[in-house]
Short mmCIF file of C-alpha atoms and ligand atoms in Angstrom, two decimals:
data_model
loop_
_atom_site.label_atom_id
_atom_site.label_comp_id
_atom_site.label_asym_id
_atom_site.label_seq_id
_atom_site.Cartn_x
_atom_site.Cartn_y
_atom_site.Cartn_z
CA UNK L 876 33.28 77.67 46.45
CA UNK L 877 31.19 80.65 45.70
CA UNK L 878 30.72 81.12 41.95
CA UNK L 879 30.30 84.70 42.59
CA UNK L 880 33.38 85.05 44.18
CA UNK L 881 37.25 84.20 43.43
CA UNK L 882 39.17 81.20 44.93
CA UNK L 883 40.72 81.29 48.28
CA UNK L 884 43.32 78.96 48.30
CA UNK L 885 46.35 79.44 51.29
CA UNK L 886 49.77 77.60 51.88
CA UNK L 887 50.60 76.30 55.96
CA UNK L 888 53.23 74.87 57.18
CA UNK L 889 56.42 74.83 59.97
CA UNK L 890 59.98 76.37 58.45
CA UNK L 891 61.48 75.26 55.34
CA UNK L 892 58.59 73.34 53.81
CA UNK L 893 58.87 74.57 50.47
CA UNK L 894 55.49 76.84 50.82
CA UNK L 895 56.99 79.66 48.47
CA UNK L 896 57.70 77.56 45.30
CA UNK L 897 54.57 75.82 45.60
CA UNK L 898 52.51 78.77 45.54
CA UNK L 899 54.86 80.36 42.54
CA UNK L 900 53.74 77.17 40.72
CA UNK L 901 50.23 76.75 41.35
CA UNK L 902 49.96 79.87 40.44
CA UNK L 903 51.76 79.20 36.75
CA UNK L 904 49.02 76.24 36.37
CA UNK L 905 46.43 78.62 37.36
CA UNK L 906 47.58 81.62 34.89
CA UNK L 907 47.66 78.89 32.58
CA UNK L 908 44.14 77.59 32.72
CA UNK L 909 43.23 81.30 32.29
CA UNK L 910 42.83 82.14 36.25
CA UNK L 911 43.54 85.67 37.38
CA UNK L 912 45.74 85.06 40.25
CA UNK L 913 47.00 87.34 43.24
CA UNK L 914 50.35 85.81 45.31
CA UNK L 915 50.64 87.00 48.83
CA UNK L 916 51.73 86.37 51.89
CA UNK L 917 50.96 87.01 55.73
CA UNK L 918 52.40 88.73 57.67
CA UNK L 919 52.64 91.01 55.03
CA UNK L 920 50.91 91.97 51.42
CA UNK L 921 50.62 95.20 51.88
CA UNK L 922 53.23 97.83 52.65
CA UNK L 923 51.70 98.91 56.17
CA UNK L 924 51.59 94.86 56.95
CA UNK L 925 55.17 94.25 55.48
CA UNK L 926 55.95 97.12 58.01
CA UNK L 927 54.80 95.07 60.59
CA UNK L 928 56.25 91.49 59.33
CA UNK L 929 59.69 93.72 60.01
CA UNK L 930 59.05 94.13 63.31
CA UNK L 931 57.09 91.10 64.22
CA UNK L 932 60.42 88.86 63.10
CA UNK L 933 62.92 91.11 64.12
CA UNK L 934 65.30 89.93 67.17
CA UNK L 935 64.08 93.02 69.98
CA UNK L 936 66.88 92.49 73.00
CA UNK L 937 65.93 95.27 74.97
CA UNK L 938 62.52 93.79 75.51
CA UNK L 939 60.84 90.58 75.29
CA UNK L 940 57.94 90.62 72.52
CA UNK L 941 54.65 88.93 75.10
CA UNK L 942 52.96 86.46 73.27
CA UNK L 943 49.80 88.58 73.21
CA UNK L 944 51.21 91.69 71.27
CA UNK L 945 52.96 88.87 68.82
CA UNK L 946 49.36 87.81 68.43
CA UNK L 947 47.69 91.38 67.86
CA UNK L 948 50.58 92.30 65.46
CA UNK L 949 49.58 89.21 63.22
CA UNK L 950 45.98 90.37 63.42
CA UNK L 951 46.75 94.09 62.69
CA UNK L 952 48.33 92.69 59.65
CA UNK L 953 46.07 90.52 58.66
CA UNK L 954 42.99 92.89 58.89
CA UNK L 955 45.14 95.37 56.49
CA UNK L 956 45.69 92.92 54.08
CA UNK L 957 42.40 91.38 54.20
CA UNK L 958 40.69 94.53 53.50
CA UNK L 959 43.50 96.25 50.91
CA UNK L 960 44.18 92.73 48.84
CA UNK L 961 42.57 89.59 49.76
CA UNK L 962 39.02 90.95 50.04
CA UNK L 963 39.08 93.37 46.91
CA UNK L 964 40.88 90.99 44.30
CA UNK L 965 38.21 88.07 45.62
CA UNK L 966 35.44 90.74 44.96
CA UNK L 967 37.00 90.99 41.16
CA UNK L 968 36.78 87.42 40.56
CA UNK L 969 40.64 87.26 41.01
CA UNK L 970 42.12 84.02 42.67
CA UNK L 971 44.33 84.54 45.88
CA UNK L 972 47.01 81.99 46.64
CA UNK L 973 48.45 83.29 50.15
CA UNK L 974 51.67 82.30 51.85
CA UNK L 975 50.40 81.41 55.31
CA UNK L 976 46.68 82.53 57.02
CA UNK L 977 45.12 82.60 60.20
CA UNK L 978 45.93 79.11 60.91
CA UNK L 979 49.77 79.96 61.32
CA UNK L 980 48.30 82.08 64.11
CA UNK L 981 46.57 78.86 65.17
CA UNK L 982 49.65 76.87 65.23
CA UNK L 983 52.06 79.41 66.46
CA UNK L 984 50.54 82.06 68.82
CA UNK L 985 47.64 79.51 70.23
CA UNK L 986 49.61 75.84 69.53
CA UNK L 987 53.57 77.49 70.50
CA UNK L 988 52.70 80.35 72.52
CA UNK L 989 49.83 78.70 74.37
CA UNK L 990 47.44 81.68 73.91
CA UNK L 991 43.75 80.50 74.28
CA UNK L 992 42.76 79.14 71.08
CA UNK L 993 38.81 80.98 71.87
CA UNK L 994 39.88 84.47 72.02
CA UNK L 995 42.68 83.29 68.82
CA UNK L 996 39.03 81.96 66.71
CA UNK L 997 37.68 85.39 67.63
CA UNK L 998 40.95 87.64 66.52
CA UNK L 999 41.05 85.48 63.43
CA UNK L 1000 38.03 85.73 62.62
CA UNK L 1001 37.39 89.50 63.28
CA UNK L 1002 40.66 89.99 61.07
CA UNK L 1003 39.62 88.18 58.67
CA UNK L 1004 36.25 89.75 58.38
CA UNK L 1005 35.04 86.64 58.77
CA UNK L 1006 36.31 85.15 55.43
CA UNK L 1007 37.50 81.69 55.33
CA UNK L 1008 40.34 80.03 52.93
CA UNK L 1009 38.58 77.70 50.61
CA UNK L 1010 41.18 75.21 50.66
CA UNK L 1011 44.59 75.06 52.86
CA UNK L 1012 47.40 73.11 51.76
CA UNK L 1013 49.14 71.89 55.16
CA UNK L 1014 53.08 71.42 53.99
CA UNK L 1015 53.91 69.09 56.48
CA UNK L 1016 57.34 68.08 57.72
CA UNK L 1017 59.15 66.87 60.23
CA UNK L 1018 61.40 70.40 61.80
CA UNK L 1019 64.45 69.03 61.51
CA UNK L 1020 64.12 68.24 57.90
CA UNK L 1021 62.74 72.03 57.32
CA UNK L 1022 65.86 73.65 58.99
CA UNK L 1023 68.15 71.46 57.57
CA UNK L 1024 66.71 73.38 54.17
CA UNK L 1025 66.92 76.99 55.76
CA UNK L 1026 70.45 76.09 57.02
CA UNK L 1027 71.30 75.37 53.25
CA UNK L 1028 70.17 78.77 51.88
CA UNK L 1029 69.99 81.35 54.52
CA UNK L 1030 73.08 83.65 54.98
CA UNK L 1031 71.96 86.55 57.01
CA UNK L 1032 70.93 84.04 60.18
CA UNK L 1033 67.68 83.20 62.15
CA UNK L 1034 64.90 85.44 62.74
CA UNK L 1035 62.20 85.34 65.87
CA UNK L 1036 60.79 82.41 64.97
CA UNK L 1037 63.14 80.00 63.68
CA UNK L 1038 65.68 81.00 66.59
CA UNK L 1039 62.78 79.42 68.75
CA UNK L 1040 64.11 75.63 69.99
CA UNK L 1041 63.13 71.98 68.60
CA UNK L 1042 60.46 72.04 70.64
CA UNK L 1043 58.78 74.67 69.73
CA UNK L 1044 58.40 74.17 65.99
CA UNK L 1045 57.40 70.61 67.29
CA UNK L 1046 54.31 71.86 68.91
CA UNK L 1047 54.06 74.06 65.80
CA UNK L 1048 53.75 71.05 63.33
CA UNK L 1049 51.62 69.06 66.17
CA UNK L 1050 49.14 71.86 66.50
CA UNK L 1051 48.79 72.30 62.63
CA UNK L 1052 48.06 68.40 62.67
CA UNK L 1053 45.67 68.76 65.02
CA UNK L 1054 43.74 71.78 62.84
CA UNK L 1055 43.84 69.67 60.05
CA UNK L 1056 42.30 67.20 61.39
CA UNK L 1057 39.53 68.74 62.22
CA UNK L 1058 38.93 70.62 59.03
CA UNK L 1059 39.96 67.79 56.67
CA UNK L 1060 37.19 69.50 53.52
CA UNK L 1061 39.15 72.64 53.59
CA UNK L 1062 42.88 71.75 55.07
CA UNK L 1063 44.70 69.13 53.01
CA UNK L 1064 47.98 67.63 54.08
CA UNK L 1065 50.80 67.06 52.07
CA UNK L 1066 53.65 65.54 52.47
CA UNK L 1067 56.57 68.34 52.12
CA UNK L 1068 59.56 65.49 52.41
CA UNK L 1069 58.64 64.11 48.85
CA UNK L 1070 60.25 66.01 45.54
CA UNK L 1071 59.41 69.10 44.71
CA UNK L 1072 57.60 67.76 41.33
CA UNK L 1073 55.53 65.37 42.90
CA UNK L 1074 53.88 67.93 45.56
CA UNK L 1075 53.26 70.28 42.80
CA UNK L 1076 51.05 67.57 41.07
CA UNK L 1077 49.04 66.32 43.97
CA UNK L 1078 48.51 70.69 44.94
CA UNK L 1079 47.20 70.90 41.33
CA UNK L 1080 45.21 67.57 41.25
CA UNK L 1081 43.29 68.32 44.71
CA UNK L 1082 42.58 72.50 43.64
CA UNK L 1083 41.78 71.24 39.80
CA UNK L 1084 38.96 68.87 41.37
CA UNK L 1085 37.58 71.98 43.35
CA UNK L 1086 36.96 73.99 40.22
CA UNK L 1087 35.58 71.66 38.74
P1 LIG H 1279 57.71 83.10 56.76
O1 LIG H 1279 56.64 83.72 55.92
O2 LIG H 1279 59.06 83.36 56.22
O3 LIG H 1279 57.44 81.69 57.09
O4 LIG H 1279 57.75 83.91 58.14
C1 LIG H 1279 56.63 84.17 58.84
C2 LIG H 1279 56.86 83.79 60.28
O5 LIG H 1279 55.80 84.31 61.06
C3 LIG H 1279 56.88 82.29 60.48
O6 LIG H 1279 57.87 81.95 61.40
C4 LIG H 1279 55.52 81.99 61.07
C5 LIG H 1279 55.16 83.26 61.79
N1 LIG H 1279 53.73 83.54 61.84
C6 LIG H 1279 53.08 83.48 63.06
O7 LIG H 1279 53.70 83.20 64.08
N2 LIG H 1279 51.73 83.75 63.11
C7 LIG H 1279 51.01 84.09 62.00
O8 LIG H 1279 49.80 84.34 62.10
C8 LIG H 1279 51.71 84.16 60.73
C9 LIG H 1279 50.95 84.53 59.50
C10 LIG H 1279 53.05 83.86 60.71
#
């Protein structure tokens, strides 16, 4: 981590992995310990980026949304957020916990939607303005398990993405495996099956050895 800088920690993971709590209570241990934290989430953060997470979800039945403008909406939202939140509070020291980052992108419009995963690197990148996450915590779980928790506590029905099939959140899991993987310094996995106590210690164990 850059001492200069603040803490760049995001959340990843398919559907119904619990992503949301975890970052309410990191942040709590953070505040705690006397952090400055920022909570956040993609697409979204800001209200021209919340404006697109609207449309980018939204069911459009006279049209089909083409994987490529699902892509560019993601990055249009990103690059606002980047350069209105993420970028500014890092600049003040502040730490920012986001709700998913580029590598949903990498898992859902290159893993999902097959887009090419060089011209994704690029958009991510470029929207990003070239700043990486200094850790990821991968919430990984099988899908059915994840919409078996959405089914529980969602009323007003499925949006874009979790109306896609079995399949597709499948690939989505597989292909943030995969990234994982091959980023194991930054991209931890955790296991979002176990309690809700016991992820919350390991996430504070793992980002407590970091600042140290
Ligand atoms: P969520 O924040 O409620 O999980 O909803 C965000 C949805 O958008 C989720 O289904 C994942 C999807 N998504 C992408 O497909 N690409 C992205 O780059 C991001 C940030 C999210």
């Amino acid at each position: 981590m850059d001492k200069k800088n603040g803490f760049f920690i995001t959340f990843e993971g398919p559907e119904g992995a619990g992503k949301s709590s975890q970052v309410r209570m990191l942040a709590e241990h953070l505040t705690a310990l006397g952090m400055e934290c920022i909570l956040t989430r993609e697409p979204g953060g800001t209200p021209l980026a919340e404006d697109i997470r609207q449309v980018v979800k939204s069911h459009h039945s006279s049209e089909p949304v083409h994987p490529e403008t699902e892509l560019l909406l993601m990055e249009a939202a990103r690059s606002q957020h980047v350069h209105e939140v993420i970028l500014p509070a890092l600049a003040a020291g502040k730490t920012v916990i986001c709700d998913r980052f580029y590598d949903s992108t990498t898992a859902y419009q290159g893993g999902a939607r097959n887009l090419p995963l060089d011209t994704i690197n690029i958009l991510n990148s470029f929207a990003a303005a070239g700043r990486k996450p200094d850790l990821t915590f991968l919430m990984d779980l099988p899908p059915e398990v994840g919409f078996e928790r959405i089914r529980s506590r969602e009323s007003e029905g499925y949006d874009r993405f979790e109306n896609e099939n079995i399949q597709f959140h499948r690939t989505v899991r597989q292909a943030f495996i995969d990234l994982a993987a091959g980023e194991p310094e930054r991209v931890k996995v955790i296991d979002a099956t176990a309690d809700i106590a016991t992820i919350s210690g390991q996430i504070r164990k793992i980002v407590d050895e970091h600042l140290r």
